[in-house]
Coordinates of C-alpha atoms and ligand atoms in Angstrom, one line a residue:
X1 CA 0.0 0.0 0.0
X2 CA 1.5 3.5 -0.7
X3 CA 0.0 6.2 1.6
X4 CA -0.3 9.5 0.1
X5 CA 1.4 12.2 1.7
X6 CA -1.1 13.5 3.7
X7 CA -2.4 9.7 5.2
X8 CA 1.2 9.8 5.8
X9 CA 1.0 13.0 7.5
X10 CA -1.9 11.5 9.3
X11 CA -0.2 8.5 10.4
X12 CA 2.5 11.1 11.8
X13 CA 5.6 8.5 10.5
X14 CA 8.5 9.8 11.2
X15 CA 10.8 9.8 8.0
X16 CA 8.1 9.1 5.7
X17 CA 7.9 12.5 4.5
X18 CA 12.1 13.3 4.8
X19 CA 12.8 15.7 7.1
X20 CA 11.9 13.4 9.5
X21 CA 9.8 15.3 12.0
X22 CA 6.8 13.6 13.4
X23 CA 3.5 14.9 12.3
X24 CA 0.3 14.1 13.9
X25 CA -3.3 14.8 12.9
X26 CA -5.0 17.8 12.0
X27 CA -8.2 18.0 13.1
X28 CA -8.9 19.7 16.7
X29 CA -5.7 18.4 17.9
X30 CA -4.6 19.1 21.3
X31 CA -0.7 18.6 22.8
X32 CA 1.3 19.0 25.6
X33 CA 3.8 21.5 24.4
X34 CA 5.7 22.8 21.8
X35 CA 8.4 25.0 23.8
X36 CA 11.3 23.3 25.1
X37 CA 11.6 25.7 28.1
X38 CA 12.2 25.0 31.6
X39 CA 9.1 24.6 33.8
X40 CA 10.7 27.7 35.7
X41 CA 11.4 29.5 32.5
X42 CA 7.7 28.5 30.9
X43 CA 5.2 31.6 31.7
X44 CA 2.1 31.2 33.2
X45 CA -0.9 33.0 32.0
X46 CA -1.8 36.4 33.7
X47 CA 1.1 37.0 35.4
X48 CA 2.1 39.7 33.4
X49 CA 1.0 43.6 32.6
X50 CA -0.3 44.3 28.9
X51 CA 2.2 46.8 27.3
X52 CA 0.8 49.3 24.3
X53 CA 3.2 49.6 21.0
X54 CA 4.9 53.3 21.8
X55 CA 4.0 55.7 18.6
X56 CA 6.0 56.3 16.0
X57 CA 7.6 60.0 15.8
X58 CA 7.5 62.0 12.3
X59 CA 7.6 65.3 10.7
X60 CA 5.3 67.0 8.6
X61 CA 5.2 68.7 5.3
X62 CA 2.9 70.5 3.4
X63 CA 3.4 71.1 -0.3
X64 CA 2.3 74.1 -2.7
X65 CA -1.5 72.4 -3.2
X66 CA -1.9 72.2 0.5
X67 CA -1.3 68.4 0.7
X68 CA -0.2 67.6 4.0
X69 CA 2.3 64.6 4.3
X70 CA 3.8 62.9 7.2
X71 CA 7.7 61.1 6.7
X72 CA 8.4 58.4 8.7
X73 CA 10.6 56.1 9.5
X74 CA 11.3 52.2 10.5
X75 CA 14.9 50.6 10.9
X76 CA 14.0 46.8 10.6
X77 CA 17.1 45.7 13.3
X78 CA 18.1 42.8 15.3
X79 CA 16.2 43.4 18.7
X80 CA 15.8 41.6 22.2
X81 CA 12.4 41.2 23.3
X82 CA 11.2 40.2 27.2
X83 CA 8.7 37.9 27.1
X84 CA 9.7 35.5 29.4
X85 CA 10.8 36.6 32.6
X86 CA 14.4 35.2 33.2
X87 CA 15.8 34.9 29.7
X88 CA 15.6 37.3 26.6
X89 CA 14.4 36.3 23.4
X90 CA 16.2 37.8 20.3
X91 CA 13.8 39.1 17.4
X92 CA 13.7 40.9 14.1
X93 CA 11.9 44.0 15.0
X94 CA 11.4 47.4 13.1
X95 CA 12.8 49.9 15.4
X96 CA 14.0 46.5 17.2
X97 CA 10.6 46.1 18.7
X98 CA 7.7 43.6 18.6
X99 CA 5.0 44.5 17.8
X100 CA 6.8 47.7 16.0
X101 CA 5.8 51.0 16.5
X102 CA 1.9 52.1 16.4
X103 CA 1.5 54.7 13.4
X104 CA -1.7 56.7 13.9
X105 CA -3.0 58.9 10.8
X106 CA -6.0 60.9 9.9
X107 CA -7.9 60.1 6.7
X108 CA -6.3 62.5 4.0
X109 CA -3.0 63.1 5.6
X110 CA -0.4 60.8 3.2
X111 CA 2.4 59.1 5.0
X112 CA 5.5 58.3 3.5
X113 CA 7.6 55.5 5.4
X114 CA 10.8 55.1 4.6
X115 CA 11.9 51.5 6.0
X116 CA 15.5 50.8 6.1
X117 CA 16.8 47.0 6.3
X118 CA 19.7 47.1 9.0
X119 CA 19.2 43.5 9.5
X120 CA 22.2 41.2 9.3
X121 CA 22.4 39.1 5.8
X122 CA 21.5 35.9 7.7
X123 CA 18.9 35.4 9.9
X124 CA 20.8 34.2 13.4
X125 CA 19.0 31.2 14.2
X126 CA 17.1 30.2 11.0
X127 CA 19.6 31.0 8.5
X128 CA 17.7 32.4 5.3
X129 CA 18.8 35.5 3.9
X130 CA 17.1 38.6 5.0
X131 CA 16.1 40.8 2.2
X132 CA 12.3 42.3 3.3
X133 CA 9.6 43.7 1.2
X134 CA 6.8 46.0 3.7
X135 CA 3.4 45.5 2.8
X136 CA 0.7 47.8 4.5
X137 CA -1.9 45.3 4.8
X138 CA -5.6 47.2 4.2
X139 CA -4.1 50.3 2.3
X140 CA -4.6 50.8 -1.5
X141 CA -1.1 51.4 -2.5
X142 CA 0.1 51.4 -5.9
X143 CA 1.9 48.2 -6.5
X144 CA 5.3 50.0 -6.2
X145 CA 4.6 50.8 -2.4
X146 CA 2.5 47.5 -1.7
X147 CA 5.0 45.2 -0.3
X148 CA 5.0 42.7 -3.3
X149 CA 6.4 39.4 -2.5
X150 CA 9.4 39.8 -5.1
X151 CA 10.2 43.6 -4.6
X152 CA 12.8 43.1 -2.3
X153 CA 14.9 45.3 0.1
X154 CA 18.6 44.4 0.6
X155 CA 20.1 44.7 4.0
X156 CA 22.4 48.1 3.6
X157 CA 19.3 49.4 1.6
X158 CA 16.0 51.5 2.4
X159 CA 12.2 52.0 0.4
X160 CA 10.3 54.8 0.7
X161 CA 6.5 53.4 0.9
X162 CA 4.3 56.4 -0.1
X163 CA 1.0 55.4 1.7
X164 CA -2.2 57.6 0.1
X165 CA -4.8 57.3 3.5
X166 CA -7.5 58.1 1.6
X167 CA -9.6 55.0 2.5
X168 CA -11.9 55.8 5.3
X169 CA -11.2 54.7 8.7
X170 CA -9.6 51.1 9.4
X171 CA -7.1 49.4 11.0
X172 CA -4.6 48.1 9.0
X173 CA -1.0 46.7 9.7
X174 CA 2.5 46.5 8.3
X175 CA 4.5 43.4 8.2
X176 CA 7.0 42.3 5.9
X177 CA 6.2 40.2 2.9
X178 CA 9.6 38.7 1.4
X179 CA 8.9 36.0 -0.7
X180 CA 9.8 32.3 0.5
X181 CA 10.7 34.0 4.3
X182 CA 7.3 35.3 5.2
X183 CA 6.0 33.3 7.9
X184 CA 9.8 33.3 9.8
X185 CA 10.2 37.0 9.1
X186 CA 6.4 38.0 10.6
X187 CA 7.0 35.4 13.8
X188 CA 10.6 36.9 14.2
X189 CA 8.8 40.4 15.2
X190 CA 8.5 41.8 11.8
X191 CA 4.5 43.3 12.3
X192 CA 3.2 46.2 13.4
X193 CA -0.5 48.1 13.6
X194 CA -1.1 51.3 11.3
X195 CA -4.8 53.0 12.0
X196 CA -6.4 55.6 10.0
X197 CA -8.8 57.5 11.6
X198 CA -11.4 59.7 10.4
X199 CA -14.2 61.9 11.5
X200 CA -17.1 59.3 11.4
X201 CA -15.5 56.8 13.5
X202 CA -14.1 59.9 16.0
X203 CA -18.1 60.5 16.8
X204 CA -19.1 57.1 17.7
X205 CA -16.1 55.2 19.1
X206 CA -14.0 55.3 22.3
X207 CA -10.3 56.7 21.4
X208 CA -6.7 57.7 23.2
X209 CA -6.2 55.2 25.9
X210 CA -9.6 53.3 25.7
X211 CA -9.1 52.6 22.1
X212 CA -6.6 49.6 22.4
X213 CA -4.6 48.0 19.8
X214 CA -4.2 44.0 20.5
X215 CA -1.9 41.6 18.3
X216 CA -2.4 38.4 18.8
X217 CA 0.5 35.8 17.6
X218 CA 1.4 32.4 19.3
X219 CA 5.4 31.4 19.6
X220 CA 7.1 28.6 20.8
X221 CA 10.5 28.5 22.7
X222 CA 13.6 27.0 22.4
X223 CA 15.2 25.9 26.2
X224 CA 17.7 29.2 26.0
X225 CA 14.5 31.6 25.1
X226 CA 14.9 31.8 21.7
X227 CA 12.0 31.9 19.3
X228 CA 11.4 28.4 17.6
X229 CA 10.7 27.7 14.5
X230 CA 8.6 24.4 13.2
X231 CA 6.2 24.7 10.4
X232 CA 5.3 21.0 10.4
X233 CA 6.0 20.8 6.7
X234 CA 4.7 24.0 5.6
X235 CA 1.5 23.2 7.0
X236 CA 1.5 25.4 9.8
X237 CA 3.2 26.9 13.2
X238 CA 1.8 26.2 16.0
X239 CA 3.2 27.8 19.6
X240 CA 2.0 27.1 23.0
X241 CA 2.5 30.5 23.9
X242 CA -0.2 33.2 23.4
X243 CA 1.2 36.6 23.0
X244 CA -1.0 40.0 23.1
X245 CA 1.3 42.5 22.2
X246 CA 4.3 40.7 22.6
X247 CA 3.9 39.6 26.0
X248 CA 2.3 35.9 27.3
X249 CA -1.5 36.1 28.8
X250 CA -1.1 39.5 29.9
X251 CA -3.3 40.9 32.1
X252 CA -5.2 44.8 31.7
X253 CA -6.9 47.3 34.3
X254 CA -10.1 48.5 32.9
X255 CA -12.1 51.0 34.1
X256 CA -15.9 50.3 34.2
X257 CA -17.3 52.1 31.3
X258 CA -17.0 50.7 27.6
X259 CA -13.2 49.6 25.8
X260 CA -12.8 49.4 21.7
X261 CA -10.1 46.8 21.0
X262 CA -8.7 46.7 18.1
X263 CA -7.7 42.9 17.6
X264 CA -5.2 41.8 14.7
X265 CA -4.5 38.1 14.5
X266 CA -1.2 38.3 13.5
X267 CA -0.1 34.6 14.2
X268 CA 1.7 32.4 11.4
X269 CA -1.6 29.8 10.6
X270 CA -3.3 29.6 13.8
X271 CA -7.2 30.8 14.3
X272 CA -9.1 31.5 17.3
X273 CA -12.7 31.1 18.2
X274 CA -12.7 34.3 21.0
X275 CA -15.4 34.6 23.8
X276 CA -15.2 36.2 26.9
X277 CA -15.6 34.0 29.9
X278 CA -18.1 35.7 31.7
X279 CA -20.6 34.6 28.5
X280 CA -21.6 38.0 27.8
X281 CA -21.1 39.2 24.5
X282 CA -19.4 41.8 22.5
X283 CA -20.1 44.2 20.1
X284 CA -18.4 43.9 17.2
X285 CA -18.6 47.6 15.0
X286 CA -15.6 47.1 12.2
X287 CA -13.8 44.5 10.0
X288 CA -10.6 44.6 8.1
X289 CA -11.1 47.5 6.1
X290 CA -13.4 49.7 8.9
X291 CA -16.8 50.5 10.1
X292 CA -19.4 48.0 9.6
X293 CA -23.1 49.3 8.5
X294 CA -24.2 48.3 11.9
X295 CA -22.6 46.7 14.8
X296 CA -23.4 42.6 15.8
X297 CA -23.7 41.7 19.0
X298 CA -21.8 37.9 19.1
X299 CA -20.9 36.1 21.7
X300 CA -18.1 34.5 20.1
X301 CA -15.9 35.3 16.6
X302 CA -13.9 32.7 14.4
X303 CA -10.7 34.9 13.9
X304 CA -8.5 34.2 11.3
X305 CA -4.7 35.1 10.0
X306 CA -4.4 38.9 9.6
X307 CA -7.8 39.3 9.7
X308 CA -8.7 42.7 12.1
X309 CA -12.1 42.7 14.1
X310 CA -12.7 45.9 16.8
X311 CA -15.0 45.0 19.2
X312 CA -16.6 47.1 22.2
X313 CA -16.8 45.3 25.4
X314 CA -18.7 46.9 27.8
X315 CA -17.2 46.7 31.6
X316 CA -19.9 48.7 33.1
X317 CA -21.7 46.4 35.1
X318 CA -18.9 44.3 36.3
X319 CA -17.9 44.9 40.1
X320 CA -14.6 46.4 41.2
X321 CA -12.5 43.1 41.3
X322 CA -13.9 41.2 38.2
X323 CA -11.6 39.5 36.4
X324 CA -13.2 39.0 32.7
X325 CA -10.8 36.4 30.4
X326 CA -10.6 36.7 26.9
X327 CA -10.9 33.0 25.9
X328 CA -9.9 31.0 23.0
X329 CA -12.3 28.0 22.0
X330 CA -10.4 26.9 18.8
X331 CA -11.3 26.3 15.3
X332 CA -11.2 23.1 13.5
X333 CA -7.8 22.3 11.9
X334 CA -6.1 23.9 14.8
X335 CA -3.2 22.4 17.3
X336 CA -3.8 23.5 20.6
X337 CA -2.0 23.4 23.3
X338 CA -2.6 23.5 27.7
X339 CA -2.9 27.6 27.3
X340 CA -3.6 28.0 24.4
X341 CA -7.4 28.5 25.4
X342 CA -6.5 31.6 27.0
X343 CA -5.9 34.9 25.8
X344 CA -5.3 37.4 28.2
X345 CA -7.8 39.1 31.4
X346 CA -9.2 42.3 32.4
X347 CA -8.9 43.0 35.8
X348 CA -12.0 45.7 36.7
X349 CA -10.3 48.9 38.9
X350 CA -12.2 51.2 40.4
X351 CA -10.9 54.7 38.5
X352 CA -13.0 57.4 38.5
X353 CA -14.4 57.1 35.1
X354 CA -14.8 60.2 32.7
X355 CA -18.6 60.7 32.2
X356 CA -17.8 63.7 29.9
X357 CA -16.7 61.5 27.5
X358 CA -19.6 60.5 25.6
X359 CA -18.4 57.0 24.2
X360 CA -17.9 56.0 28.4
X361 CA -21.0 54.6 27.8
X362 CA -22.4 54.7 24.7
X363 CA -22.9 51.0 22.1
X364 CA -23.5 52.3 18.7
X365 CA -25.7 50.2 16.3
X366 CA -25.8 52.1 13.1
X367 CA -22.6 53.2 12.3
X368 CA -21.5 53.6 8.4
X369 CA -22.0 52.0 5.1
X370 CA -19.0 52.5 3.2
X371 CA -18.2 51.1 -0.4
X372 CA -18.1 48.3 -1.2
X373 CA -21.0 47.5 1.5
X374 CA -23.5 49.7 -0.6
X375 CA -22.7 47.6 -3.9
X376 CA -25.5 44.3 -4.5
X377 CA -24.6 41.4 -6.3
X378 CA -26.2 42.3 -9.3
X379 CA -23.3 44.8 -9.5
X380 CA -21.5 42.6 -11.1
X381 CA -20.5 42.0 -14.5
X382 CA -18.8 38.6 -14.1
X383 CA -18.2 35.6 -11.5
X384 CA -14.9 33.7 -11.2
X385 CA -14.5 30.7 -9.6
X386 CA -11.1 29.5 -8.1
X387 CA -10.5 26.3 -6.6
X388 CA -8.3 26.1 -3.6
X389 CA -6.5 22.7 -3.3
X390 CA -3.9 20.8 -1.7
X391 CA -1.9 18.1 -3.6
X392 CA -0.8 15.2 -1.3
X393 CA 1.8 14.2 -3.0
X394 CA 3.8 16.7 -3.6
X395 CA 2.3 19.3 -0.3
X396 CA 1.8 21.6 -2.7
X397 CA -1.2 24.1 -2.0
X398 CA -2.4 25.6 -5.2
X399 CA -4.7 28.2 -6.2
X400 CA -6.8 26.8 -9.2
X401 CA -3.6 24.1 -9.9
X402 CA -1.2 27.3 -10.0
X403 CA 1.6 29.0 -7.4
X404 CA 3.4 32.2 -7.1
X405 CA 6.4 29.9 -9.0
X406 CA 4.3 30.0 -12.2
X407 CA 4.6 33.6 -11.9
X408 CA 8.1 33.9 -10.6
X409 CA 8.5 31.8 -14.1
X410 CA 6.4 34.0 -16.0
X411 CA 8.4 37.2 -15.0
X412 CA 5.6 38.3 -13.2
X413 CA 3.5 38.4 -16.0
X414 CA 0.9 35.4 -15.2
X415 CA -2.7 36.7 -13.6
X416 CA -5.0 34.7 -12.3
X417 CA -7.7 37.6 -13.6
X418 CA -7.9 40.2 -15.6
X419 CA -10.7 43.0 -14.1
X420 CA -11.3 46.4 -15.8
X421 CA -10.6 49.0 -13.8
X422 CA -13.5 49.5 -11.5
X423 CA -15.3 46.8 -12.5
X424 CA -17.3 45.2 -9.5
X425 CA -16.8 41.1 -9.8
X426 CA -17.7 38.0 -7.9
X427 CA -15.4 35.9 -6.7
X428 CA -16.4 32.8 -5.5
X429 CA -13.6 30.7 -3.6
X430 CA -14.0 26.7 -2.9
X431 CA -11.6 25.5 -0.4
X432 CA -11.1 21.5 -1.5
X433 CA -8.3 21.1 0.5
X434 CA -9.6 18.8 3.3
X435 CA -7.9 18.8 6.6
X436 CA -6.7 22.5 6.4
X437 CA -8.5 26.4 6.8
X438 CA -7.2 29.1 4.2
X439 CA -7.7 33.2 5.4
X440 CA -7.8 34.2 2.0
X441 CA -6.5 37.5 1.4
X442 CA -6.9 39.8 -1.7
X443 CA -4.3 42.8 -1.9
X444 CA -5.4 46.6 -3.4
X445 CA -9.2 46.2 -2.7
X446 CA -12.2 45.9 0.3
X447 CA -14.6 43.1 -0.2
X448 CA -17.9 42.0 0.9
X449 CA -18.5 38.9 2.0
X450 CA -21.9 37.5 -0.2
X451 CA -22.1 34.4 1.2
X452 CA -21.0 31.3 3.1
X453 CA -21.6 27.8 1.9
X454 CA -24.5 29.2 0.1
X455 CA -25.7 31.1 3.6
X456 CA -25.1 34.6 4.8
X457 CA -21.8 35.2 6.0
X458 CA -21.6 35.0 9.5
X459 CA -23.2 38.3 11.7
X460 CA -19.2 39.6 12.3
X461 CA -18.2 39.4 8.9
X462 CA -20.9 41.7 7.9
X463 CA -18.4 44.8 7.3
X464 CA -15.9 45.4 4.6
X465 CA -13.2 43.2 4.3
X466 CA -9.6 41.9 2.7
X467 CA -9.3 38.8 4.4
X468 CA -12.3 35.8 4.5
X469 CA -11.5 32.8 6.6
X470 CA -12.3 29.7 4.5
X471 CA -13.0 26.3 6.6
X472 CA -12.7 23.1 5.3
X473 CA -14.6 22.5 2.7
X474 CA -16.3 25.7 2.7
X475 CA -17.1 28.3 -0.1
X476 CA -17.0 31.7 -0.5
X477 CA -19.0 34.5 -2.6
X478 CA -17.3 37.8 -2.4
X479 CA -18.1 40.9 -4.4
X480 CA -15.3 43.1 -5.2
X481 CA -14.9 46.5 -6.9
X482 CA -11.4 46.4 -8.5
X483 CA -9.7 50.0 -8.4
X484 CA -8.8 52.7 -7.8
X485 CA -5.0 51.7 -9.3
X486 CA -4.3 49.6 -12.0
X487 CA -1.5 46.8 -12.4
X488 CA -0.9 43.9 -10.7
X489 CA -1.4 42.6 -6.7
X490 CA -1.2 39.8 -5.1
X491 CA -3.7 37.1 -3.6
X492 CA -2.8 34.5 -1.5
X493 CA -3.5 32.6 1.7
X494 CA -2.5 34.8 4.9
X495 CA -1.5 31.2 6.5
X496 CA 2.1 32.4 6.2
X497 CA 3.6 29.1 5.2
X498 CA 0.9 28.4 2.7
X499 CA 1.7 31.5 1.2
X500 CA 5.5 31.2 1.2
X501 CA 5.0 27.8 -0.5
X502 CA 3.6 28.7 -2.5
X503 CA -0.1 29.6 -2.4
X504 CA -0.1 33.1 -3.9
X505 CA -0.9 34.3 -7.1
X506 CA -2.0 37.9 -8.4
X507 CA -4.1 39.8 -10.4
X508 CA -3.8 42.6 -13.0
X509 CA -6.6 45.7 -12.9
X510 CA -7.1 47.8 -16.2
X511 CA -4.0 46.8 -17.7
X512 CA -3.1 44.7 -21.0
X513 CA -1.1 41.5 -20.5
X514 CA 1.6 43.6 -22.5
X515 CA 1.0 46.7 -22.3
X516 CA 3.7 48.8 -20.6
X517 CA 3.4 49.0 -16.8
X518 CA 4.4 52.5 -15.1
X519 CA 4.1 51.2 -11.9
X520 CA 5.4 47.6 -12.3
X521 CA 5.8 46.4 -8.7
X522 CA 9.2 45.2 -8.9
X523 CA 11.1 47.7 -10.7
X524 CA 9.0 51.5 -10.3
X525 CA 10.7 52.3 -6.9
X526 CA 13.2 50.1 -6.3
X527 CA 15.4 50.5 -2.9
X528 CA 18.7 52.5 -2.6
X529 CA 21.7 52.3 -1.2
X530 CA 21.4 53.4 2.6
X531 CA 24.0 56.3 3.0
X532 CA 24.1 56.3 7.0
X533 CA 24.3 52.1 8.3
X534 CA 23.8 51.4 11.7
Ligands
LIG601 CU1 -1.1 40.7 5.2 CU2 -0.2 39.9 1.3 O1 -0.6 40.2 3.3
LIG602 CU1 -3.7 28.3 3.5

């Protein structure tokens, strides 16, 4: 009998797949660990402060038409992060700091960051080369500035990402993209959140220091600290250890009135099923790309890779004293581990709260209906349909039998689609590839989610997105208006070591297979030469 490769995943036999490490099955699995720590060195949950991402300093300029721009910028470095509380971990960081640096911007004001690669040519413990490519994940950049997989920074070198902020208010986040690395580079520190606010969201949502930014990402440890590193074959990362902004199960004061969080799963391939333990619900008022037409009330939310959802929780009625747990259920097609059910707590304090500030207490319902949530199916003017697959043989994941090394061989030229500018499509996505989930993710554009296995979407994933979680064996209808840029952008699956092997592919908007480019991601804006290093 020959086993195909994913029986013999099944099976976990050691050696039968090569590199010899032991895989076991897929499905709602649960294990003792994956850190080789110390029991002494091996945090606990909730024994440990949550820490905010510091903002980012910049200057400002305003040119002759009265265009206001802000200049930033990031030095990706070799940091040392303290997440455990006897040993340092070392990390790739911008500024040397995970998560990096909080950029905050008002709709309309452009940003240009100029990221500079002062990382060393290697990585230190996992040995790839470290060229980086920064992708603002949620911000319609032209293809230049968007991070694409194959437009690549050399250490020594820096971009400068010109970032247009016109998009109403969101929360998006920055995390480098370089092809083949992805998923190392992202868990080694490189990820940070960017938010651009606006007026609408300013009236009906809390905002300084009860408007929260949380990154979720699970790690696992080697004995001296350091971050380790086990894809299981490409088919995911799974840690033991939760981290909310960089730190294991932390805990955070709350007053008692209402908190907006701002949650970003920024984990390699793991989802979460989040609930609070006290069983009361949240209310969830934006998705990835901002305000929803009206805020859900769930009392739980599948949460997939890169996806963003900002929930209100309301701490009101909770005594001085309560502790409130953010709680982790799991997903299907998941590894968990003895914490991994547990997020982080709220801790209730008795601060005066600020009454004069009218979102203390205030759960909007109707908040706004931005594009492309005003657009109807019968918008569109065609319906593709891409098959997502796995091929057991060779673990290959493949979008409609084709990789990003089709296009790599295709000097960039192969699409998977060809949309007019602005034309408003449906895209219907089939994941066949049993025993795995796929957070599909769709570069340049917002999309609605039409429907689930022939159903509504579910109540939380009633906003504008750029990232739909696809389950086993589920299907997706999504309806996407394709603009405001033309050339090409990338699609792929936000598990990061699906995408880096190779499940991405990309699409061209208003462009001819040959006609001339002028903003051809790869060579447009290539990097320079940093003159000051260090
Ligand atoms: Cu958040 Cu193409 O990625
Ligand atoms: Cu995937």
């Amino acid at each position: 009998m020959t086993l195909t490769r994913r029986q013999a995943l099944i099976l976990g036999g050691a050696g039968v797949v090569g590199a010899g490490i032991v895989t076991v099955p897929i499905s709602g699995v649960s294990a003792k660990s994956a850190s080789k720590l110390s029991d002494r060195d091996m945090p606990r949950p909730y024994g440990t402060p949550l820490t905010i991402p510091p903002p980012l300093a910049y200057q400002t300029t305003v040119d002759a038409d009265g265009v206001t721009t802000r200049h930033y910028t990031m030095t990706q470095r070799l940091g040392s992060a303290k997440i455990l509380s006897r040993l340092s971990t070392p990390i790739l960081g911008y500024n040397g700091i995970f998560p990096g640096p909080t950029i905050r911007i008002d709709r309309g004001t452009r940003a240009i960051v100029r990221v500079r690669n002062q990382l060393p040519a290697k990585h230190p413990t996992l040995g790839h080369a470290l060229p980086t490519s920064t992708h603002l994940h949620g911000s319609a950049s032209l293809p230049q500035y968007d991070g694409y997989a194959n437009d690549l920074t050399l250490p020594g070198f820096y971009k400068e990402y010109h970032y247009p902020n016109f998009q109403p208010a969101r929360s998006l986040w920055y995390h480098d993209h370089a092809v083949h690395f992805t998923a190392q580079n992202v868990y080694s520190g490189l990820a940070g959140q960017y938010l651009i606010s606006d007026p609408v969201e300013k009236g009906l949502l809390p905002q300084g220091q009860f408007d929260v930014p949380l990154t979720i990402s699970d790690a696992m440890f080697a004995a001296n600290g350091a971050l380790g590193f086990d894809d299981r074959e490409h088919s995911g990362l799974w840690g033991d250890v939760i981290l909310v902004n960089g730190k294991p199960w932390p805990v955070m004061k709350v007053q008692k009135r209402v908190y907006r969080f701002r949650i970003l799963n920024a984990s390699v391939s793991r989802s979460y099923n989040f609930r609070l333990s006290t069983g009361d619900p949240v209310t969830v008022v934006a998705t990835d790309a901002g305000l929803m037409p009206v805020a859900q009330t769930v009392g739980s939310w599948r949460h997939g890779g890169a996806e963003r959802y900002e929930v209100l929780i309301d701490f009101r009625k909770y005594a001085v004293g309560t502790r409130i747990e953010l709680r982790n259920t799991s997903n299907e097609n998941n590894r968990d581990f003895d914490h991994t059910g547990k997020i982080m707590r709220f801790d209730v304090v008795g601060d005066t709260v600020n009454t004069a500030d009218p979102t203390w207490n205030s759960i909007p319902t109707t908040l706004a209906t931005s594009h492309p949530m005003d657009l109807k199916a019968t918008d569109a003017v065609k319906t593709r349909r891409f098959r997502i697959k796995h091929d057991d043989d060779t673990n290959i994941w493949t979008i409609d039998d084709l990789t990003w090394e089709e296009v790599i061989a295709s000097g960039f030229k192969r699409v998977m689609a060809n949309p007019a500018l602005d034309a408003v499509e449906i895209w219907e996505m089939e994941n066949s590839s049993g025993g795995w989930f796929h957070p599909m993710h769709m570069h340049l554009v917002d999309f609605q989610v039409l429907s689930r296995n022939g159903k509504p979407p579910f109540a939380y994933e009633k906003g504008p997105k750029d990232v739909v979680y696809i389950g086993e064996d589920e299907t997706v209808r999504l309806l996407v208006h394709f603009g405001p840029h033309r050339g090409r952008y990338m699609v792929h699956c936000h598990n990061l070591t699906h995408e880096d092997h190779s499940m991405m592919l990309q699409f061209r908007v208003g462009l001819g297979a040959d006609e001339e480019d002028p903003n051809d991601p790869i060579t447009a804006a290539p990097a320079v030469w940093d003159p000051v290093q260090g």
